[in-house]
Every structure is written in C-alpha cells, then in structure tokens.
XYZ file of C-alpha atoms in Angstrom:
775
model
C 0.000 0.000 0.000
C 2.641 2.541 1.065
C 4.847 1.539 -1.840
C 2.017 2.100 -4.305
C 1.195 5.498 -2.810
C 4.873 6.454 -2.846
C 5.114 5.543 -6.538
C 2.205 7.848 -7.308
C 3.741 10.609 -5.201
C 6.937 10.358 -7.234
C 5.147 10.011 -10.570
C 2.944 13.044 -10.010
C 5.373 14.976 -7.819
C 5.410 18.185 -9.877
C 1.647 18.385 -10.304
C 1.033 17.566 -6.648
C 3.637 20.119 -5.532
C 2.020 22.839 -7.618
C -1.429 22.024 -6.200
C -0.123 22.080 -2.623
C 1.789 25.333 -3.217
C -1.336 26.951 -4.635
C -3.135 25.921 -1.459
C -0.340 27.403 0.641
C -0.516 30.625 -1.364
C -4.260 30.842 -0.767
C -3.920 30.187 2.972
C -1.112 32.725 3.285
C -3.420 35.326 1.741
C -5.244 35.514 5.068
C -2.125 36.935 6.732
C -3.261 40.468 5.926
C -6.150 39.975 8.344
C -3.982 38.906 11.282
C -4.135 41.127 14.332
C -3.339 40.860 18.008
C -6.259 40.700 20.382
C -7.042 44.123 21.848
C -9.411 42.878 24.542
C -8.996 40.438 27.417
C -12.571 39.308 26.695
C -11.188 37.347 23.727
C -9.912 34.830 26.291
C -13.450 33.846 27.259
C -16.362 32.182 25.521
C -19.562 34.152 25.294
C -21.312 31.675 27.604
C -18.646 31.917 30.310
C -20.597 32.674 33.534
C -17.935 34.999 34.944
C -17.814 36.927 31.656
C -21.602 37.251 31.641
C -21.569 38.634 35.167
C -18.744 41.009 34.309
C -20.484 42.324 31.187
C -23.723 42.762 33.100
C -21.958 44.923 35.688
C -20.229 46.915 32.941
C -23.537 47.531 31.146
C -25.312 48.472 34.361
C -22.712 51.031 35.420
C -19.725 51.741 33.177
C -16.544 49.986 32.089
C -13.816 49.811 34.702
C -10.818 49.114 32.461
C -8.231 51.679 33.360
C -4.844 53.278 33.032
C -3.259 54.323 36.314
C -0.452 56.871 36.619
C 1.512 56.965 39.864
C 3.423 60.120 40.786
C 6.134 59.975 43.445
C 7.908 63.271 44.236
C 11.591 62.793 44.977
C 11.215 64.871 48.134
C 8.651 62.343 49.428
C 5.717 64.785 49.718
C 2.902 65.005 47.197
C 1.346 67.976 49.041
C 3.605 70.694 47.681
C 2.697 73.322 45.100
C 5.073 71.857 42.535
C 3.868 68.269 42.978
C 0.190 69.156 43.064
C 0.645 71.347 39.974
C 2.118 68.327 38.149
C -0.767 66.191 39.344
C -3.187 68.880 38.183
C -1.572 69.061 34.731
C -1.743 65.282 34.317
C -5.374 65.168 35.469
C -6.337 67.720 32.826
C -4.308 66.079 30.054
C -5.632 62.586 30.867
C -9.084 63.634 29.665
C -7.560 63.835 26.172
C -6.530 60.187 26.157
C -8.238 58.063 23.490
C -11.297 56.204 24.846
C -11.134 57.961 28.231
C -14.520 58.337 29.933
C -13.555 59.426 33.453
C -10.471 60.741 35.224
C -10.084 60.490 38.994
C -7.392 62.002 41.160
C -7.242 63.905 44.429
C -7.156 67.050 42.271
C -10.682 66.640 40.892
C -12.119 64.710 43.834
C -15.578 66.184 44.380
C -15.210 67.450 47.925
C -18.431 68.296 49.701
C -19.044 70.839 52.439
C -21.969 72.797 53.865
C -22.757 76.481 53.587
C -25.761 76.906 55.807
C -28.375 74.519 54.462
C -26.719 74.325 51.061
C -24.387 71.585 49.822
C -21.212 72.851 48.170
C -19.495 70.417 45.778
C -16.174 71.459 44.282
C -12.824 70.034 43.204
C -10.471 69.469 46.097
C -7.563 71.293 44.399
C -7.851 74.300 42.109
C -4.879 76.260 40.722
C -2.394 74.238 42.751
C 0.543 76.549 42.019
C -1.293 79.425 43.752
C -2.219 77.608 46.976
C -1.136 79.157 50.270
C 0.559 77.119 52.988
C -2.668 76.910 54.976
C -4.580 75.743 51.905
C -1.951 73.066 51.278
C -2.365 71.838 54.851
C -6.125 71.736 54.446
C -5.875 69.749 51.198
C -3.527 67.299 52.900
C -5.829 66.928 55.897
C -8.897 66.272 53.777
C -7.121 63.864 51.384
C -5.608 61.740 54.138
C -8.856 61.488 56.082
C -11.331 60.954 53.274
C -12.125 57.200 52.843
C -13.058 57.690 49.189
C -9.501 58.626 48.154
C -7.094 57.535 50.904
C -5.191 54.404 49.751
C -6.849 54.700 46.349
C -5.755 58.060 44.921
C -3.154 58.979 47.520
C -1.059 56.812 49.836
C -1.651 57.109 53.575
C 1.866 58.546 54.046
C 1.323 61.235 51.381
C 4.270 60.074 49.299
C 2.455 58.708 46.230
C -0.580 59.937 44.296
C -2.506 58.320 41.471
C -4.414 59.491 38.435
C -6.807 56.781 37.296
C -8.309 57.021 33.817
C -11.318 54.868 32.980
C -11.000 53.501 29.443
C -13.734 52.251 27.136
C -12.098 50.702 24.093
C -14.355 50.480 21.026
C -13.628 49.235 17.479
C -13.108 52.890 16.503
C -10.457 53.557 19.162
C -7.213 54.430 17.321
C -4.602 51.787 18.039
C -6.732 49.997 20.631
C -5.061 49.296 23.966
C -1.531 49.815 22.570
C -2.616 53.211 21.221
C -4.014 54.253 24.588
C -0.880 53.023 26.372
C 1.358 54.872 23.921
C -0.568 58.086 24.622
C -0.129 57.524 28.364
C 3.606 56.971 27.968
C 3.865 60.171 25.982
C 2.129 62.080 28.801
C 4.708 60.688 31.219
C 7.535 61.875 28.967
C 6.015 65.346 28.787
C 5.483 65.554 32.541
C 9.048 64.478 33.278
C 10.258 67.408 31.183
C 7.957 69.770 33.065
C 8.916 68.418 36.475
C 12.041 66.227 36.548
C 11.675 65.885 40.332
C 8.817 63.395 40.016
C 9.154 59.676 39.390
C 6.422 58.168 37.236
C 4.958 54.657 37.072
C 2.275 53.304 34.769
C -0.025 50.328 35.336
C -3.665 49.329 35.013
C -5.644 46.728 33.102
C -5.296 48.494 29.753
C -1.543 48.670 30.208
C -1.493 44.985 31.189
C -3.311 44.069 27.971
C -0.702 46.027 26.043
C 2.118 44.324 27.948
C 0.806 40.903 26.885
C 0.680 42.040 23.256
C 4.164 43.542 23.410
C 5.696 40.511 25.140
C 4.215 38.114 22.583
C 5.231 40.317 19.653
C 8.744 40.768 21.051
C 9.316 37.035 21.324
C 7.834 36.451 17.855
C 10.192 39.077 16.439
C 13.308 38.055 18.383
C 13.232 34.629 20.015
C 11.298 32.755 17.331
C 13.817 33.705 14.594
C 16.676 32.922 17.001
C 15.102 29.551 17.800
C 14.767 28.935 14.070
C 18.428 29.852 13.583
C 19.532 27.461 16.319
C 17.481 24.661 14.761
C 18.990 25.393 11.319
C 22.498 25.341 12.773
C 21.769 22.073 14.539
C 20.442 20.524 11.338
C 23.504 21.695 9.399
C 25.849 20.167 11.952
C 23.964 16.889 12.248
C 22.871 16.392 8.628
C 26.051 17.897 7.156
C 24.134 18.973 4.082
C 23.355 22.575 3.261
C 20.745 21.754 0.624
C 18.985 19.165 2.768
C 18.804 21.706 5.606
C 17.574 24.398 3.208
C 14.832 22.054 1.995
C 13.648 21.481 5.558
C 13.619 25.245 6.136
C 11.367 25.738 3.126
C 8.873 23.232 4.536
C 8.971 24.891 7.958
C 8.440 28.400 6.583
C 5.596 27.373 4.269
C 3.873 25.460 7.083
C 4.025 28.467 9.403
C 2.840 30.832 6.664
C -0.149 28.594 6.008
C -1.186 28.379 9.648
C -0.831 32.099 10.248
C -2.783 32.911 7.082
C -5.440 30.396 8.121
C -5.859 32.275 11.414
C -6.475 35.454 9.428
C -9.078 33.845 7.189
C -11.130 32.521 10.112
C -10.643 35.739 12.092
C -8.650 34.278 14.985
C -7.083 37.119 17.005
C -3.534 36.443 18.121
C -3.154 36.163 21.880
C -0.223 35.131 24.047
C -1.043 31.384 23.665
C -1.848 31.425 19.943
C 1.269 33.520 19.248
C 3.326 30.437 20.166
C 1.930 28.519 17.174
C 4.857 29.279 14.801
C 7.265 27.795 17.334
C 5.227 24.626 17.769
C 4.544 24.161 14.044
C 8.266 24.564 13.450
C 9.019 21.582 15.701
C 6.492 19.277 14.017
C 7.597 20.294 10.521
C 11.231 19.642 11.416
C 10.368 16.211 12.825
C 8.413 15.290 9.664
C 11.162 16.423 7.340
C 14.116 14.947 9.218
C 12.745 11.405 8.995
C 12.356 11.672 5.219
C 15.679 13.458 4.672
C 17.698 10.966 6.717
C 16.053 8.010 4.990
C 16.799 9.634 1.635
C 20.439 10.324 2.536
C 20.802 6.741 3.805
C 19.515 5.348 0.517
C 21.795 7.645 -1.476
C 24.738 6.416 0.555
C 23.851 2.879 -0.593
C 24.358 3.911 -4.231
C 20.670 4.337 -5.048
C 19.608 6.683 -7.812
C 17.802 9.784 -6.586
C 14.336 8.658 -7.700
C 14.821 5.202 -6.245
C 16.248 6.629 -3.013
C 13.302 8.972 -2.628
C 10.866 6.151 -3.355
C 12.396 4.140 -0.523
C 12.398 7.123 1.849
C 8.719 7.855 1.201
C 7.714 4.189 1.461
C 9.521 3.802 4.773
C 8.051 6.957 6.317
C 4.594 7.412 4.824
C 2.740 5.358 7.411
C 4.631 6.488 10.552
C 4.694 10.159 9.545
C 1.005 10.095 8.583
C 0.141 8.371 11.864
C 2.329 10.737 13.898
C 0.735 13.762 12.238
C -2.782 12.409 12.681
C -2.223 11.774 16.375
C -0.559 15.178 16.785
C -3.538 16.900 15.175
C -5.860 14.965 17.470
C -3.789 16.012 20.483
C -4.042 19.700 19.635
C -7.717 19.574 18.736
C -8.437 18.174 22.204
C -7.514 21.638 23.452
C -11.155 22.394 22.686
C -11.969 20.671 25.971
C -10.516 23.743 27.655
C -12.802 26.719 28.250
C -9.966 29.095 27.360
C -10.768 30.457 23.899
C -7.130 31.133 22.823
C -6.372 27.453 23.443
C -9.021 26.577 20.859
C -7.419 29.042 18.460
C -3.982 27.576 19.129
C -5.248 24.037 18.554
C -6.890 25.009 15.263
C -3.836 26.868 13.991
C -1.428 24.063 14.829
C -3.742 21.400 13.409
C -3.750 23.281 10.114
C 0.010 23.867 10.251
C 0.716 20.179 10.914
C -1.627 19.087 8.120
C 0.049 21.421 5.620
C 3.476 20.311 6.865
C 2.502 16.699 6.163
C 1.375 17.535 2.618
C 4.528 19.555 1.949
C 6.757 16.800 3.326
C 5.460 14.295 0.768
C 5.145 16.616 -2.230
C 7.393 19.683 -2.189
C 10.183 18.226 -0.030
C 10.835 15.247 -2.359
C 10.964 17.581 -5.370
C 13.491 19.842 -3.623
C 15.670 16.942 -2.502
C 15.678 15.421 -5.975
C 16.350 18.691 -7.827
C 18.962 20.128 -5.486
C 22.586 18.977 -5.904
C 22.678 16.711 -2.865
C 25.564 14.343 -3.425
C 25.576 10.713 -2.440
C 28.053 10.121 0.347
C 28.764 7.527 2.918
C 27.158 8.377 6.231
C 29.193 8.211 9.364
C 29.182 4.780 10.945
C 28.939 6.335 14.391
C 25.137 6.385 14.216
C 24.942 2.692 13.348
C 27.537 1.847 15.965
C 25.610 3.787 18.606
C 22.331 2.134 17.594
C 23.888 -1.309 17.780
C 25.507 -0.686 21.160
C 22.334 0.801 22.608
C 20.134 -2.022 21.364
C 22.517 -4.617 22.785
C 22.636 -2.760 26.090
C 18.838 -2.729 26.378
C 18.419 -6.367 25.344
C 21.198 -7.719 27.557
C 20.127 -5.810 30.679
C 16.378 -6.033 30.307
C 15.766 -7.644 33.698
C 17.612 -4.879 35.526
C 16.554 -1.918 33.402
C 12.793 -2.488 33.434
C 12.224 -2.249 37.216
C 14.765 0.573 37.512
C 13.048 2.605 34.786
C 9.547 1.958 36.105
C 10.481 2.829 39.693
C 12.435 5.942 38.639
C 9.628 7.094 36.364
C 7.107 6.498 39.123
C 9.092 8.506 41.666
C 9.619 11.401 39.263
C 5.991 11.367 38.125
C 4.814 11.491 41.737
C 5.871 15.149 41.750
C 2.698 15.794 39.729
C 0.817 15.801 43.027
C 2.740 18.912 44.095
C 1.538 20.950 41.132
C -1.219 23.481 41.644
C -2.698 26.128 39.386
C -1.768 29.200 41.408
C -0.389 32.063 39.396
C -0.177 35.830 39.686
C -0.952 37.472 36.357
C 1.620 40.243 36.784
C 4.234 37.520 37.380
C 3.871 36.534 33.719
C 6.435 39.258 33.178
C 9.984 38.968 34.446
C 11.100 41.438 37.098
C 13.395 43.002 34.512
C 10.404 44.177 32.441
C 9.109 47.714 32.894
C 5.464 46.717 33.321
C 6.312 44.258 36.111
C 8.465 46.846 37.893
C 5.771 49.516 37.682
C 2.991 47.153 38.744
C 4.981 45.827 41.701
C 5.702 49.408 42.744
C 2.028 50.335 42.462
C 0.943 47.332 44.502
C 3.528 48.070 47.182
C 2.865 51.800 47.528
C -0.780 52.275 46.562
C -2.825 49.934 44.371
C -2.221 47.890 41.248
C -4.457 46.444 38.526
C -6.128 43.873 40.784
C -9.672 44.653 41.837
C -13.171 43.252 42.312
C -16.498 44.854 41.482
C -19.569 43.979 43.554
C -23.068 44.940 42.470
C -25.472 44.866 45.405
C -29.079 44.834 44.203
C -32.052 45.686 46.415
C -34.526 44.416 43.838
C -36.667 47.558 44.299
C -36.572 50.752 42.246
C -35.075 53.462 44.458
C -34.185 50.748 46.963
C -30.621 51.950 47.532
C -31.996 54.836 49.634
C -33.746 52.541 52.099
C -32.076 52.655 55.558
C -32.213 48.859 55.794
C -30.373 48.520 52.477
C -27.772 51.146 53.418
C -27.110 49.515 56.777
C -26.524 46.135 55.176
C -24.364 47.767 52.489
C -22.304 49.531 55.147
C -21.895 46.322 57.134
C -20.737 44.525 53.989
C -18.339 47.341 53.047
C -16.771 47.366 56.507
C -16.314 43.597 56.377
C -14.544 43.926 53.033
C -12.236 46.614 54.428
C -11.054 44.209 57.113
C -10.016 41.469 54.687
C -6.222 41.069 54.386
C -6.350 40.981 50.566
C -8.117 44.356 50.353
C -6.374 47.709 49.911
C -9.385 50.020 49.508
C -13.179 49.901 49.305
C -15.202 52.532 47.435
C -18.806 52.271 48.597
C -21.973 54.349 48.411
C -22.392 53.937 52.175
C -19.296 56.098 52.815
C -20.621 58.764 50.450
C -23.969 58.806 52.238
C -22.254 59.203 55.624
C -20.257 62.140 54.305
C -23.349 63.787 52.833
C -25.255 63.310 56.090
C -22.440 65.015 57.941
C -22.297 67.888 55.425
C -26.030 68.528 55.521
C -25.996 68.559 59.290
C -23.628 71.488 59.592
C -20.499 69.404 58.958
C -20.874 67.984 62.453
C -18.367 65.084 62.801
C -20.821 63.269 65.049
C -23.237 63.112 62.120
C -20.854 61.037 60.030
C -23.385 58.216 59.858
C -26.081 56.893 57.576
C -29.350 58.848 57.246
C -32.178 57.226 59.197
C -34.984 57.982 56.758
C -35.338 56.976 53.113
C -36.575 60.437 52.108
C -33.392 61.960 53.527
C -31.144 59.508 51.713
C -32.984 60.032 48.414
C -32.702 63.799 48.765
C -29.000 63.638 49.594
C -28.290 61.427 46.611
C -30.281 63.597 44.210
C -28.713 66.811 45.450
C -25.201 65.405 45.267
C -25.637 63.893 41.800
C -27.047 67.140 40.397
C -24.079 69.081 41.787
C -21.449 66.924 40.079
C -19.797 68.183 36.864
C -20.073 66.411 33.531
C -18.161 63.130 33.458
C -18.026 62.847 37.248
C -21.614 61.786 37.977
C -22.720 58.757 40.009
C -23.314 56.476 36.985
C -20.199 54.503 37.885
C -21.703 53.603 41.266
C -25.491 53.683 40.937
C -27.747 52.149 38.264
C -30.465 54.116 36.475
C -33.327 52.736 38.564
C -31.457 53.451 41.796
C -32.081 49.832 42.738
C -28.435 48.686 42.830
C -24.998 50.084 43.624
C -21.476 49.043 42.763
C -18.730 48.575 45.326
C -15.238 48.895 43.888
C -12.593 46.946 45.843
C -8.882 47.448 45.171
C -6.703 44.455 45.986
C -3.124 43.494 46.558
C -1.488 41.354 43.870
C -3.262 38.063 44.427
C -2.581 34.562 43.171
C -5.309 32.461 41.597
C -6.021 30.604 44.832
C -6.027 33.790 46.915
C -8.507 35.445 44.557
C -10.822 32.437 44.563
C -10.502 32.115 48.325
C -11.503 35.760 48.831
C -14.530 35.548 46.536
C -15.739 32.292 48.092
C -15.355 33.755 51.577
C -17.195 36.891 50.476
C -20.098 34.939 48.986
C -20.427 32.897 52.179
C -20.391 36.010 54.374
C -22.939 37.838 52.219
C -25.325 34.870 52.224
C -25.096 34.512 55.993
C -25.264 38.192 56.998
C -27.676 39.879 54.585
C -31.245 39.279 53.517
C -33.351 40.429 50.592
C -30.274 41.481 48.602
C -28.637 40.001 45.518
C -24.873 40.043 44.987
C -23.107 39.922 41.636
C -19.365 40.280 41.332
C -16.588 39.999 38.818
C -13.433 41.535 37.400
C -10.960 40.517 34.697
C -8.503 39.115 37.244
C -11.300 37.139 38.913
C -12.363 35.803 35.501
C -8.801 34.710 34.724
C -8.510 33.088 38.147
C -11.588 30.975 37.407
C -10.467 29.692 34.031
C -6.974 29.135 35.434
C -8.344 27.037 38.291
C -10.242 24.898 35.794
C -7.309 24.610 33.399
C -5.668 21.693 35.232
C -8.868 19.616 35.289
C -9.631 20.434 31.664
C -6.031 19.642 30.750
C -6.359 16.222 32.390
C -9.543 15.528 30.372
C -7.830 16.720 27.198
C -4.834 14.440 27.786
C -7.064 11.456 28.605
C -9.133 11.893 25.434
C -6.020 12.532 23.330
C -4.260 9.425 24.631
C -7.344 7.271 24.100
C -7.721 8.426 20.495
C -3.989 8.166 19.852
C -3.949 4.604 21.192
C -6.960 3.775 19.029
C -5.397 5.059 15.806
C -2.064 3.379 16.538
C -3.977 0.132 17.049
C -5.749 0.556 13.695
C -2.619 1.618 11.805
C -0.383 -1.128 13.170
C -3.242 -3.664 13.235
C -2.327 -4.627 16.762
C -4.282 -3.938 19.928
C -1.224 -4.917 21.900
C 0.883 -2.223 20.235
C -1.859 0.342 20.711
C -2.037 -0.357 24.427
C 1.735 -0.512 24.847
C 2.112 2.842 23.090
C 0.167 4.544 25.875
C 2.975 3.958 28.371
C 5.854 5.718 26.528
C 3.416 8.397 25.356
C 2.130 9.140 28.857
C 5.211 8.805 31.022
C 7.474 11.532 29.497
C 5.103 14.459 30.170
C 4.321 12.915 33.561
C 8.035 12.822 34.380
C 8.578 16.384 33.104
C 5.622 17.740 35.069
C 6.664 15.675 38.072
C 10.072 17.339 38.029
C 8.297 20.672 37.753
C 6.261 19.741 40.808
C 9.395 18.995 42.817
C 11.237 22.173 41.814
C 8.400 24.662 41.370
C 4.861 23.395 41.840
C 2.974 26.370 40.413
C 1.235 25.488 37.177
C 0.266 28.192 34.691
C -1.503 28.454 31.351
C 1.852 27.655 29.728
C 1.797 24.210 31.286
C -1.458 23.320 29.534
C 0.129 24.275 26.206
C 3.388 22.538 27.112
C 1.797 19.163 27.790
C 0.001 19.208 24.422
C 3.195 20.188 22.583
C 5.095 17.483 24.428
C 2.532 14.835 23.490
C 2.729 15.887 19.837
C 6.497 15.372 19.735
C 6.513 12.297 21.991
C 3.953 10.479 19.850
C 6.185 11.082 16.827
C 9.058 9.250 18.517
C 6.892 6.359 19.699
C 5.103 5.893 16.381
C 8.321 5.752 14.364
C 9.951 3.250 16.705
C 6.837 1.038 16.829
C 6.362 1.208 13.061
C 9.891 0.030 12.375
C 9.586 -2.630 15.051
C 6.365 -3.962 13.528
C 7.932 -3.856 10.055
C 10.744 -6.029 11.361
C 8.298 -8.434 12.986
C 5.741 -8.792 10.194
C 7.565 -8.016 6.951
C 10.998 -9.344 7.769
C 9.905 -12.073 10.152
C 12.442 -11.074 12.786
C 12.354 -12.038 16.442
C 11.434 -9.349 18.998
C 15.131 -8.892 19.819
C 16.207 -8.447 16.208
C 13.171 -6.289 15.455
C 14.338 -3.961 18.227
C 17.813 -3.905 16.698
C 16.261 -3.116 13.327
C 14.118 -0.312 14.791
C 17.123 1.247 16.513
C 19.145 1.093 13.307
C 16.386 2.719 11.266
C 15.097 5.479 13.555
C 17.683 6.273 16.221
C 19.511 8.841 14.077
C 16.326 10.705 13.178
C 15.029 10.691 16.758
C 18.364 11.886 18.133
C 18.682 14.631 15.504
C 15.167 15.946 16.099
C 15.535 15.737 19.885
C 18.838 17.618 19.901
C 17.796 20.426 17.563
C 14.350 20.840 19.141
C 15.776 20.833 22.659
C 18.257 23.520 21.638
C 15.443 25.524 20.051
C 13.139 25.313 23.077
C 15.981 26.233 25.415
C 16.312 29.431 23.389
C 12.614 30.030 24.017
C 13.272 29.453 27.718
C 15.385 32.627 27.789
C 12.205 34.689 27.322
C 11.252 37.269 29.953
C 7.635 36.308 29.271
C 6.518 33.538 31.604
C 4.334 31.725 29.086
C 7.191 31.242 26.617
C 9.783 30.614 29.338
C 7.766 27.788 30.899
C 6.756 26.411 27.500
C 10.448 26.200 26.576
C 11.456 24.498 29.828
C 8.643 21.945 30.045
C 8.802 21.007 26.355
C 12.592 20.565 26.378
C 12.277 18.361 29.463
C 9.495 16.308 27.881
C 11.417 15.820 24.631
C 14.423 14.421 26.447
C 12.334 12.273 28.772
C 10.584 10.877 25.686
C 13.857 10.082 23.943
C 15.196 8.233 26.985
C 11.998 6.266 27.587
C 11.490 5.421 23.892
C 15.053 4.157 23.686
C 15.005 2.260 26.970
C 11.518 1.557 28.310
C 9.617 0.946 25.051
C 11.979 -1.836 23.846
C 11.757 -3.475 27.259
C 7.963 -3.444 27.138
C 8.043 -4.948 23.655
C 10.377 -7.708 24.819
C 8.100 -8.462 27.764
C 4.747 -8.502 26.002
C 5.557 -9.436 22.407
C 6.777 -13.016 22.629
C 5.341 -14.462 19.414
C 7.438 -16.964 17.489
C 9.808 -15.545 14.929
C 9.903 -16.556 11.307
C 12.350 -19.140 10.031
C 14.069 -16.336 8.133
C 14.992 -14.588 11.369
C 18.638 -13.645 11.682
C 20.677 -14.884 14.609
C 21.380 -12.292 17.240
C 25.149 -12.530 16.837
C 25.154 -12.031 13.065
C 22.472 -9.330 12.752
C 22.930 -6.754 10.024
C 20.611 -3.961 8.931
C 18.284 -4.988 6.129
C 17.381 -2.695 3.272
C 13.771 -1.563 3.062
C-alpha cells in the first residue's frame, strides 16, 4: 500500500507540488487579516458565567478598564505646590486620552461641604501653584482622612498619588489598547520634562493588555527567529548537508505561513497562547522532514539513484509520519476541551500547520531533494555503531533496566501531586520588564491592577436609599475593608455618611447613615445634580437606583487567593444579609476561574487525546497490543517532566497546559516511528522481537536523536524569554522531549520484549550475526 502510494507521489510529484503550493498561497493570503487581540474578553467564551456577570456589571454602570499613573515626588511629599501642579496638569491632560470616559485624582475629587443649608461640591484642588501654605495643609488633611480617596488616589503617608483614567475601548479607538498606552507613555515623557523631580509609574488593566501584546510580539520578532536559527544550525551540523537543511527550512516556513494565514481567514485574534503557534509548528515540521531526509540520505549512501532513493524514503516513512501527524492533530484539537478560547485558536492553527506540513513533506520536499545537488556520500558509521551498542545494552540488561526505569519514572511522576494552578498574572512578566516593575511598585505603595467589582441589588426601584439597604451595604463594606487581601473599598455607604455630615452642619458626630429613606434620596439627588459632567454617580449607581457598585482594590493576588476571597465573600454575604442580591466579577477574577479549571480540563484533554492516539495506533499497526503498549511511553514523558516541575516549582500556569500538548505531539512522533519500524521487522521481515528492536534502533535512532537535539536547543532558546508563558513552555517542552527520547530508547523496547513473545519466522537472523536490512 505505502509503496504504491509512494510511486504515485513520485510520478505526479510536480503536479502535486504545484497544487499544494497553490493551497499554501491561498492560505497565506489571510495573513493580511492577522491582528493581536485588543481585549482580554477574547480569552473567554460568550457563555462563560464569569464573563456574563462582568459584562452585566459593565452595562449596568460603566466599564472599569483603566490606566493608572503613579506620581512619586523625589522629596517624598505630594502635598507641595510643585507636585500638586504636576498632578493637576496630568489630570487635565488625561481627559484627552483616546477612549477615556472618566479621570479620577485627588485634584478633581468632588469634595463636599456645607454652607448653611446648602451643599457645596467642588474640586479638592484648584490652581495648585497658587495655593497658600494653609490651603496646602487643608488639602492634605482632607485627602488623608477621606475614605473615598485615601489608599486609592493617595497613599496614607502622602508620598504617592494616582491618576486613574477609565477607558472604554471600542472598534473605533485608534490603536486599541496599545494606542491608549502609547498616549499615556507620551504624557509621562512630557510631565518628566515639566517636572524632573517626580518619578512616574504606569499600570492598570489596559496597560497589562498592552504588555501581553508587546511581550508576545517581542518574542515572535526576536526569540522565534533565534530559535529557528539554532534549529537550522543544529540541522547543518547533524545532517552535514546545506541543501537538505535548506529544503527542511522551506517546509517549515511554508507550514508556518499557512497556519498564520489560516488564522487570518477565520478571524482568529492572536493572543499570548496562539502567538506560540509558529514555534510549535516549526518543531512538528522539522520532525516530519528529518525522517524523510535521513532516509533519503541513507539510501543515497547505498548507491541508489535519486528517484529510487526517494521512493524508498517515502515508502519507509509514509505510514509512521502520517500516523504521527494524525495523532498530533488529534492532540491539539483536544484543546477544545478547555474553556480558554485562545487554546481553541492555538489548537486550530497548529492542526492546520501540521496538516500542511505533512502535505509539503510528501510533495514539495521530495521535489526539492531530488532537484537540489545533494551528493551521495557515505554516512558516518557512528550512528549505526551507537544504535547497535544501545540495542545490545537494552536487550542484555532487560531484567535490571525495566524495574529501575519503572520505579524511577514512578518517583519522578509522583511530583505531579505537588503541582497546583496558582499564578499571579503580573508575574507573567519577568522582574526586569518595565510593566512588572511599575505594577509591583504600584501594589507596594498604593494599588495595582487587581480589583473586584460587587453589584449589590435591592430588587426595588429606588431601593438603595432605604435605611435597611444602606445599613446592610455599610456592614458589607466594613467587612470587606477588614479582609487582608483588600487595599481600599469605594462604597456608596461612605458617600452617604459624608453627605449626612455635610447637611448637618459638617458635624463630625453626624458622620453616619441617614435614618430615613426620604433623607437619603434627597441627599443622593442633590449630590448627583451638583457633580460636573463626566463625574456623575453612573459609575456607582444604576439608572433605577435599585443597585450600587462597590469597587474593591486588591493586593497582587494569586489564583487561589482570589478564589478564596470571593468564596469567603459569597459565604459572608449569604449569611449576613437578607433580601439582597450580589453579583461580582473583574478581569482578574475571571482569569482566576479559568486558570483554576485549566488543570482539570487539561487532564480531560490528555485522557481523550491518549485514548484516540492509542486507538489510531492500534488501527494503523493492526495490533491492539501495540496500541495499548504505546500509551505507556506516550504518557510517562510528560508525567516525568511535570513531576520534576512539581518537585522544583509546583505552580502550574496556562503555559503548562500548552506545554503538555506540545510534548505529546512530539513524543507520539518518537513512539510511532519506533513502533512502526519494530512492527515492520516483525511482520515483513519475520524477525524475532530482539532483532526487530535492533532493526528499529538502526532505522530510527539517528532521526530521533537529531530531532531531539535540535528541538531541545530551540526550546531552550525560548526558555530565555522574559515572558513567563514562553519561558515555561520552553522548559517543560525541552524536558518532555528528552524524557521521551530516553523512555522510547530504553523503556519501550523493554515493554516490547516483555509482552511481544510471538514466534519468529524461520528467516529470522541470529542475534550474533544481525545486520541492517534494506527496506
């Protein structure tokens, strides 16, 4: 069957190559539609419950995505004319930012006071450069005692102040999040020229989105080409053929172009996970090509003509490469079991890239190898010598090696139990990156991008003015303030206390909630009507006055800390309030939820992938025994790699879910090729299990070693990334590749010797006189 197909591939090689290249050209045409995701919502499916809750809160009030500037005067005091003037300038300029809908700072904080029976609402600071010493003291006193801004817009020690800009990105926003961030950075540059005595830091959710885009783009521009260069160098050194290496490069580039163009055609936005697709496709394309190239070079070295040599190479590799690619595609498509949308995109892109790589490997690659001036030469005997020595070592020491390998693998895999999905989103960026430095500074001195929004609904129009509602709201707000994860709580109950005090002659003893609903309604109406445009209560109160939003600023929290806080909050609210409904969300809470489910979904994905892979190996090799045996060397390498990770680290991130799928794709390739050659020796050549193992080693060891070395080197380059996703992907994949090579060379042969004890054919060669047979 494979021989017949290979003959047709050679006969129609030019026509088939042209057809495939036309397909590649068409797919690549979608590249013009490729764009990076501008919105964290692209990470979630539309039916995600946390996303639904988040969008409902955003529609009810207003979006809370933000850019936060932090100003730190070098003299350590924000309450000076010079520092407040800088803060005033930035507050005014921030209104000009693209997509800005609200700007909050202690400058424009709407301070309330009483003049007789009238309520006076005005900005806390006006014309900062003209303030007298007594006015500066008054501003400082008010700012550091007002719950609405202390620890939110100014630090309790008066050293750091913030300007928070609410951002509402729309499809018409120029440049999206990166455009907004660029504008913010430009404002910082301008302010530093105006006042060089102020240190500036920039953070916020919008800036975080931009940081993800920039980190992914940086690695695509720098590390991916470097990884490609390392792989090319490795292939040159190991294949010792410039034209053979160049042919492989053509296949790799065309495969990546096809996948990226495919993403454009189906409107897949690039995110941090899907941006890793070129790297992963590169590894599969290299593995496909190396098997064919080495088989071709081996045949040439045996004085075959080019056409004949290529026929043999295709015949020997068609089934294993097709099976390896099929199982790899299955592995990546099982990423759809995850509820993380970019994982689906990644799986689709890689599935397409692998499919195109397979087509190119059996159409365009043979044409290139035949046309290019690749000379026949004798291959080094070192590879055959190594294969022979290794096969003899495994066969002779089978009784010792098997228990040692199983026990060692079991001990290493046990580290899996130490792994837990518990990441901090800001920690995706190395401490050397500017965003991480600024965010850490913000979290340490004031507040960072972590927050929660709670919508407390009375269920009654105008219900937020009821004393019973306000008392429960105040009780809830005070409980939140006492939680160790919380930095600041912005609540309507504090505003109502302040208004009650103001409208009772600014008597400090009246800093309490109004006792009558009519009073509360009047206060709220009077206050809202006194606020300037853009600073109204729509960010805290819904139109029907039936619900209010509490905004809670948090320390940098890990996944487990965030989930622990929200679970504790839900329990408290259920036990201590009545007649109220609580909804809550935030982007970081949404990410914490999908992260917590990622490990379970990853386990399901791996289980389904392994089941399907075992099934197709059984069908292809026509052996249930081989299908079942293949599960062990396919499962153990990632288990060992993740077990080692559990011993040395233990915190699992999104990168791990990608890493295990990549590892399986490469591991299956190794297992399939070894099993295919083993079964060829058993069924076609009639060899004994021992000599079939020798034959398999002789045929595939060089290809597996070459691919493992070059891919390990490439992924170690990726591990130099300052972006956590790529760093961990590089580490875990390199570890899995090497674990797979060791176990396929040692454990798989031992399992075959143990379970495959059928009688050999009479044509079997004696162990002592074994020589490699020609295909």
